[in-house]
């Protein structure tokens, strides 16, 4: 283990969660809804979060936890683990193989590390503050494209069917008219951010994301040389946020469309 053991613990936890994903993926299981009929939760979400917290608490019992599927008693610790036990639940529920687990660690709300694991492709993305970003041990960096024309963008939709969704559809139209190569909607914000970090896409935006969706991915994009802001270029805090992530070179052009 490294001196703190934080990174190794996060890797252990995402691998355990990945085993749970694989156990249930493509099987029959109960699917429940949360706030809206489109916001799903499965036994895999619940079981994975329970396991992740159990693994991390085994090493750091005094730390705080912010998880999507459960509430945790607050402690005096300045450390907080931010956990999305299964990002891409709608895909998972439909046996569509695009999902992952995402874990970040923050100290006094500053991100120290982010680890995202796609168990089907066995892709482990990770970054520690000021140490670069990696995919399965290889250093990754954002794409070199410096204009919107020719770039591939990813977007996502929150679970509403209202004004913000309509606006996103309009932004897709605007981007396409600027001759981008295409827009993708993959269904896992954490993987979307990893794909910007490793250059598979040049930009990503989504109008409502929760800290567990973006915390780890934000650090991974930044450590890969990219940029993550709100839609007006503002700093993103660890709260519900509009997220714009890019390779940095097309960031201003993306903001010009999204603002
Ligand atoms: C969702 C996914 C999706 C994004 C939604 C998120 P979940 O997370 O990241 O891509 O569009 O806004 O809530 O519910 O699958 O963990
Ligand atoms: Ca999520
Ligand atoms: Ca989730």
Short mmCIF file of N, CA and C in Angstrom, two decimals, residues 19-82:
data_model
loop_
_atom_site.label_atom_id
_atom_site.label_comp_id
_atom_site.label_asym_id
_atom_site.label_seq_id
_atom_site.Cartn_x
_atom_site.Cartn_y
_atom_site.Cartn_z
N UNK A 19 -17.52 -6.86 -9.26
CA UNK A 19 -17.93 -8.27 -9.16
C UNK A 19 -19.44 -8.35 -8.97
N UNK A 20 -19.97 -7.42 -8.20
CA UNK A 20 -21.43 -7.41 -7.95
C UNK A 20 -22.17 -7.05 -9.24
N UNK A 21 -21.66 -6.06 -9.98
CA UNK A 21 -22.28 -5.73 -11.27
C UNK A 21 -22.34 -6.98 -12.15
N UNK A 22 -21.21 -7.67 -12.24
CA UNK A 22 -21.14 -8.82 -13.16
C UNK A 22 -22.05 -9.96 -12.71
N UNK A 23 -22.21 -10.09 -11.40
CA UNK A 23 -23.09 -11.15 -10.87
C UNK A 23 -24.54 -10.94 -11.35
N UNK A 24 -24.98 -9.67 -11.40
CA UNK A 24 -26.39 -9.40 -11.74
C UNK A 24 -26.61 -9.03 -13.21
N UNK A 25 -25.57 -8.59 -13.91
CA UNK A 25 -25.78 -8.09 -15.28
C UNK A 25 -26.33 -9.18 -16.18
N UNK A 26 -27.37 -8.83 -16.95
CA UNK A 26 -28.00 -9.79 -17.88
C UNK A 26 -28.84 -10.84 -17.19
N UNK A 27 -29.02 -10.74 -15.88
CA UNK A 27 -29.86 -11.70 -15.15
C UNK A 27 -31.21 -11.07 -14.90
N UNK A 28 -32.11 -11.83 -14.36
CA UNK A 28 -33.41 -11.27 -13.96
C UNK A 28 -33.27 -10.72 -12.55
N UNK A 29 -33.66 -9.47 -12.35
CA UNK A 29 -33.65 -8.90 -10.99
C UNK A 29 -34.74 -7.85 -10.91
N UNK A 30 -35.06 -7.50 -9.66
CA UNK A 30 -36.13 -6.53 -9.47
C UNK A 30 -35.62 -5.13 -9.78
N UNK A 31 -36.44 -4.35 -10.50
CA UNK A 31 -36.07 -2.97 -10.81
C UNK A 31 -37.10 -2.05 -10.16
N UNK A 32 -36.62 -1.13 -9.34
CA UNK A 32 -37.53 -0.17 -8.70
C UNK A 32 -37.26 1.23 -9.23
N UNK A 33 -38.22 2.14 -8.99
CA UNK A 33 -38.00 3.52 -9.42
C UNK A 33 -37.80 4.39 -8.19
N UNK A 34 -37.12 5.55 -8.43
CA UNK A 34 -36.89 6.49 -7.32
C UNK A 34 -37.81 7.69 -7.50
N UNK A 35 -37.25 8.90 -7.75
CA UNK A 35 -38.08 10.11 -7.87
C UNK A 35 -39.04 10.11 -9.05
N UNK A 36 -38.59 9.63 -10.21
CA UNK A 36 -39.42 9.64 -11.41
C UNK A 36 -39.45 8.23 -12.00
N UNK A 37 -40.37 7.96 -12.92
CA UNK A 37 -40.42 6.61 -13.51
C UNK A 37 -39.17 6.25 -14.29
N UNK A 38 -38.30 7.25 -14.58
CA UNK A 38 -37.10 6.97 -15.39
C UNK A 38 -35.85 6.80 -14.52
N UNK A 39 -35.99 7.11 -13.23
CA UNK A 39 -34.84 7.03 -12.32
C UNK A 39 -34.90 5.68 -11.62
N UNK A 40 -34.10 4.74 -12.09
CA UNK A 40 -34.21 3.35 -11.63
C UNK A 40 -33.17 3.02 -10.57
N UNK A 41 -33.50 1.99 -9.80
CA UNK A 41 -32.52 1.45 -8.87
C UNK A 41 -32.69 -0.07 -8.85
N UNK A 42 -31.56 -0.78 -8.80
CA UNK A 42 -31.61 -2.25 -8.83
C UNK A 42 -30.90 -2.79 -7.59
N UNK A 43 -31.01 -4.07 -7.41
CA UNK A 43 -30.31 -4.73 -6.31
C UNK A 43 -28.79 -4.52 -6.44
N UNK A 44 -28.30 -4.39 -7.66
CA UNK A 44 -26.85 -4.22 -7.86
C UNK A 44 -26.38 -2.86 -7.32
N UNK A 45 -27.20 -1.80 -7.53
CA UNK A 45 -26.84 -0.48 -6.98
C UNK A 45 -26.69 -0.57 -5.45
N UNK A 46 -27.70 -1.18 -4.83
CA UNK A 46 -27.75 -1.21 -3.36
C UNK A 46 -26.62 -2.08 -2.80
N UNK A 47 -26.49 -3.27 -3.38
CA UNK A 47 -25.46 -4.20 -2.87
C UNK A 47 -24.05 -3.64 -3.08
N UNK A 48 -23.84 -3.00 -4.24
CA UNK A 48 -22.50 -2.47 -4.53
C UNK A 48 -22.15 -1.34 -3.55
N UNK A 49 -23.11 -0.46 -3.28
CA UNK A 49 -22.78 0.64 -2.35
C UNK A 49 -22.47 0.09 -0.95
N UNK A 50 -23.25 -0.90 -0.53
CA UNK A 50 -23.05 -1.49 0.80
C UNK A 50 -21.62 -2.07 0.88
N UNK A 51 -21.22 -2.76 -0.15
CA UNK A 51 -19.90 -3.41 -0.17
C UNK A 51 -18.78 -2.35 -0.18
N UNK A 52 -18.97 -1.31 -1.01
CA UNK A 52 -17.93 -0.27 -1.11
C UNK A 52 -17.71 0.38 0.26
N UNK A 53 -18.80 0.73 0.92
CA UNK A 53 -18.69 1.40 2.22
C UNK A 53 -18.05 0.45 3.25
N UNK A 54 -18.43 -0.81 3.17
CA UNK A 54 -17.85 -1.81 4.09
C UNK A 54 -16.33 -1.91 3.89
N UNK A 55 -15.90 -1.96 2.62
CA UNK A 55 -14.45 -2.07 2.33
C UNK A 55 -13.72 -0.83 2.86
N UNK A 56 -14.25 0.36 2.53
CA UNK A 56 -13.53 1.59 2.92
C UNK A 56 -13.55 1.77 4.44
N UNK A 57 -14.70 1.49 5.06
CA UNK A 57 -14.79 1.63 6.52
C UNK A 57 -13.84 0.67 7.24
N UNK A 58 -13.55 -0.46 6.59
CA UNK A 58 -12.61 -1.41 7.19
C UNK A 58 -11.24 -0.77 7.40
N UNK A 59 -10.87 0.18 6.55
CA UNK A 59 -9.56 0.87 6.68
C UNK A 59 -9.69 2.25 7.32
N UNK A 60 -10.79 2.94 7.02
CA UNK A 60 -10.94 4.33 7.48
C UNK A 60 -12.30 4.53 8.15
N UNK A 61 -12.47 3.93 9.33
CA UNK A 61 -13.80 3.93 9.97
C UNK A 61 -14.30 5.33 10.33
N UNK A 62 -13.38 6.28 10.47
CA UNK A 62 -13.79 7.62 10.91
C UNK A 62 -14.17 8.54 9.75
N UNK A 63 -13.95 8.14 8.50
CA UNK A 63 -14.22 9.02 7.36
C UNK A 63 -15.72 9.22 7.10
N UNK A 64 -16.04 10.29 6.35
CA UNK A 64 -17.43 10.56 5.94
C UNK A 64 -17.72 9.91 4.60
N UNK A 65 -19.02 9.70 4.34
CA UNK A 65 -19.46 9.09 3.07
C UNK A 65 -20.62 9.87 2.48
N UNK A 66 -20.53 10.11 1.17
CA UNK A 66 -21.67 10.63 0.41
C UNK A 66 -21.93 9.60 -0.69
N UNK A 67 -23.00 8.84 -0.53
CA UNK A 67 -23.31 7.79 -1.52
C UNK A 67 -24.67 8.07 -2.13
N UNK A 68 -24.86 7.59 -3.35
CA UNK A 68 -26.13 7.87 -4.01
C UNK A 68 -27.30 7.14 -3.34
N UNK A 69 -27.06 5.94 -2.84
CA UNK A 69 -28.19 5.10 -2.44
C UNK A 69 -28.46 5.06 -0.95
N UNK A 70 -27.65 5.77 -0.13
CA UNK A 70 -27.84 5.67 1.31
C UNK A 70 -27.38 6.95 2.00
N UNK A 71 -27.88 7.19 3.21
CA UNK A 71 -27.40 8.32 4.01
C UNK A 71 -26.49 7.79 5.11
N UNK A 72 -25.47 8.55 5.43
CA UNK A 72 -24.49 8.10 6.43
C UNK A 72 -24.34 9.16 7.51
N UNK A 73 -24.20 8.69 8.76
CA UNK A 73 -24.02 9.64 9.86
C UNK A 73 -22.74 10.43 9.65
N UNK A 74 -22.80 11.72 9.95
CA UNK A 74 -21.65 12.59 9.75
C UNK A 74 -20.64 12.40 10.88
N UNK A 75 -19.36 12.41 10.53
CA UNK A 75 -18.31 12.32 11.55
C UNK A 75 -17.53 13.65 11.57
N UNK A 76 -16.52 13.76 12.43
CA UNK A 76 -15.71 14.99 12.49
C UNK A 76 -14.61 15.00 11.43
N UNK A 77 -14.47 13.92 10.68
CA UNK A 77 -13.36 13.80 9.74
C UNK A 77 -13.46 14.83 8.61
N UNK A 78 -12.29 15.29 8.12
CA UNK A 78 -12.30 16.20 6.97
C UNK A 78 -12.32 15.43 5.64
N UNK A 79 -12.27 14.11 5.73
CA UNK A 79 -12.27 13.26 4.52
C UNK A 79 -13.68 12.80 4.18
N UNK A 80 -13.99 12.84 2.87
CA UNK A 80 -15.31 12.36 2.43
C UNK A 80 -15.16 11.52 1.17
N UNK A 81 -15.71 10.32 1.22
CA UNK A 81 -15.74 9.44 0.04
C UNK A 81 -17.05 9.67 -0.69
N UNK A 82 -16.96 9.91 -2.00
CA UNK A 82 -18.15 10.23 -2.80
C UNK A 82 -18.37 9.06 -3.76
#
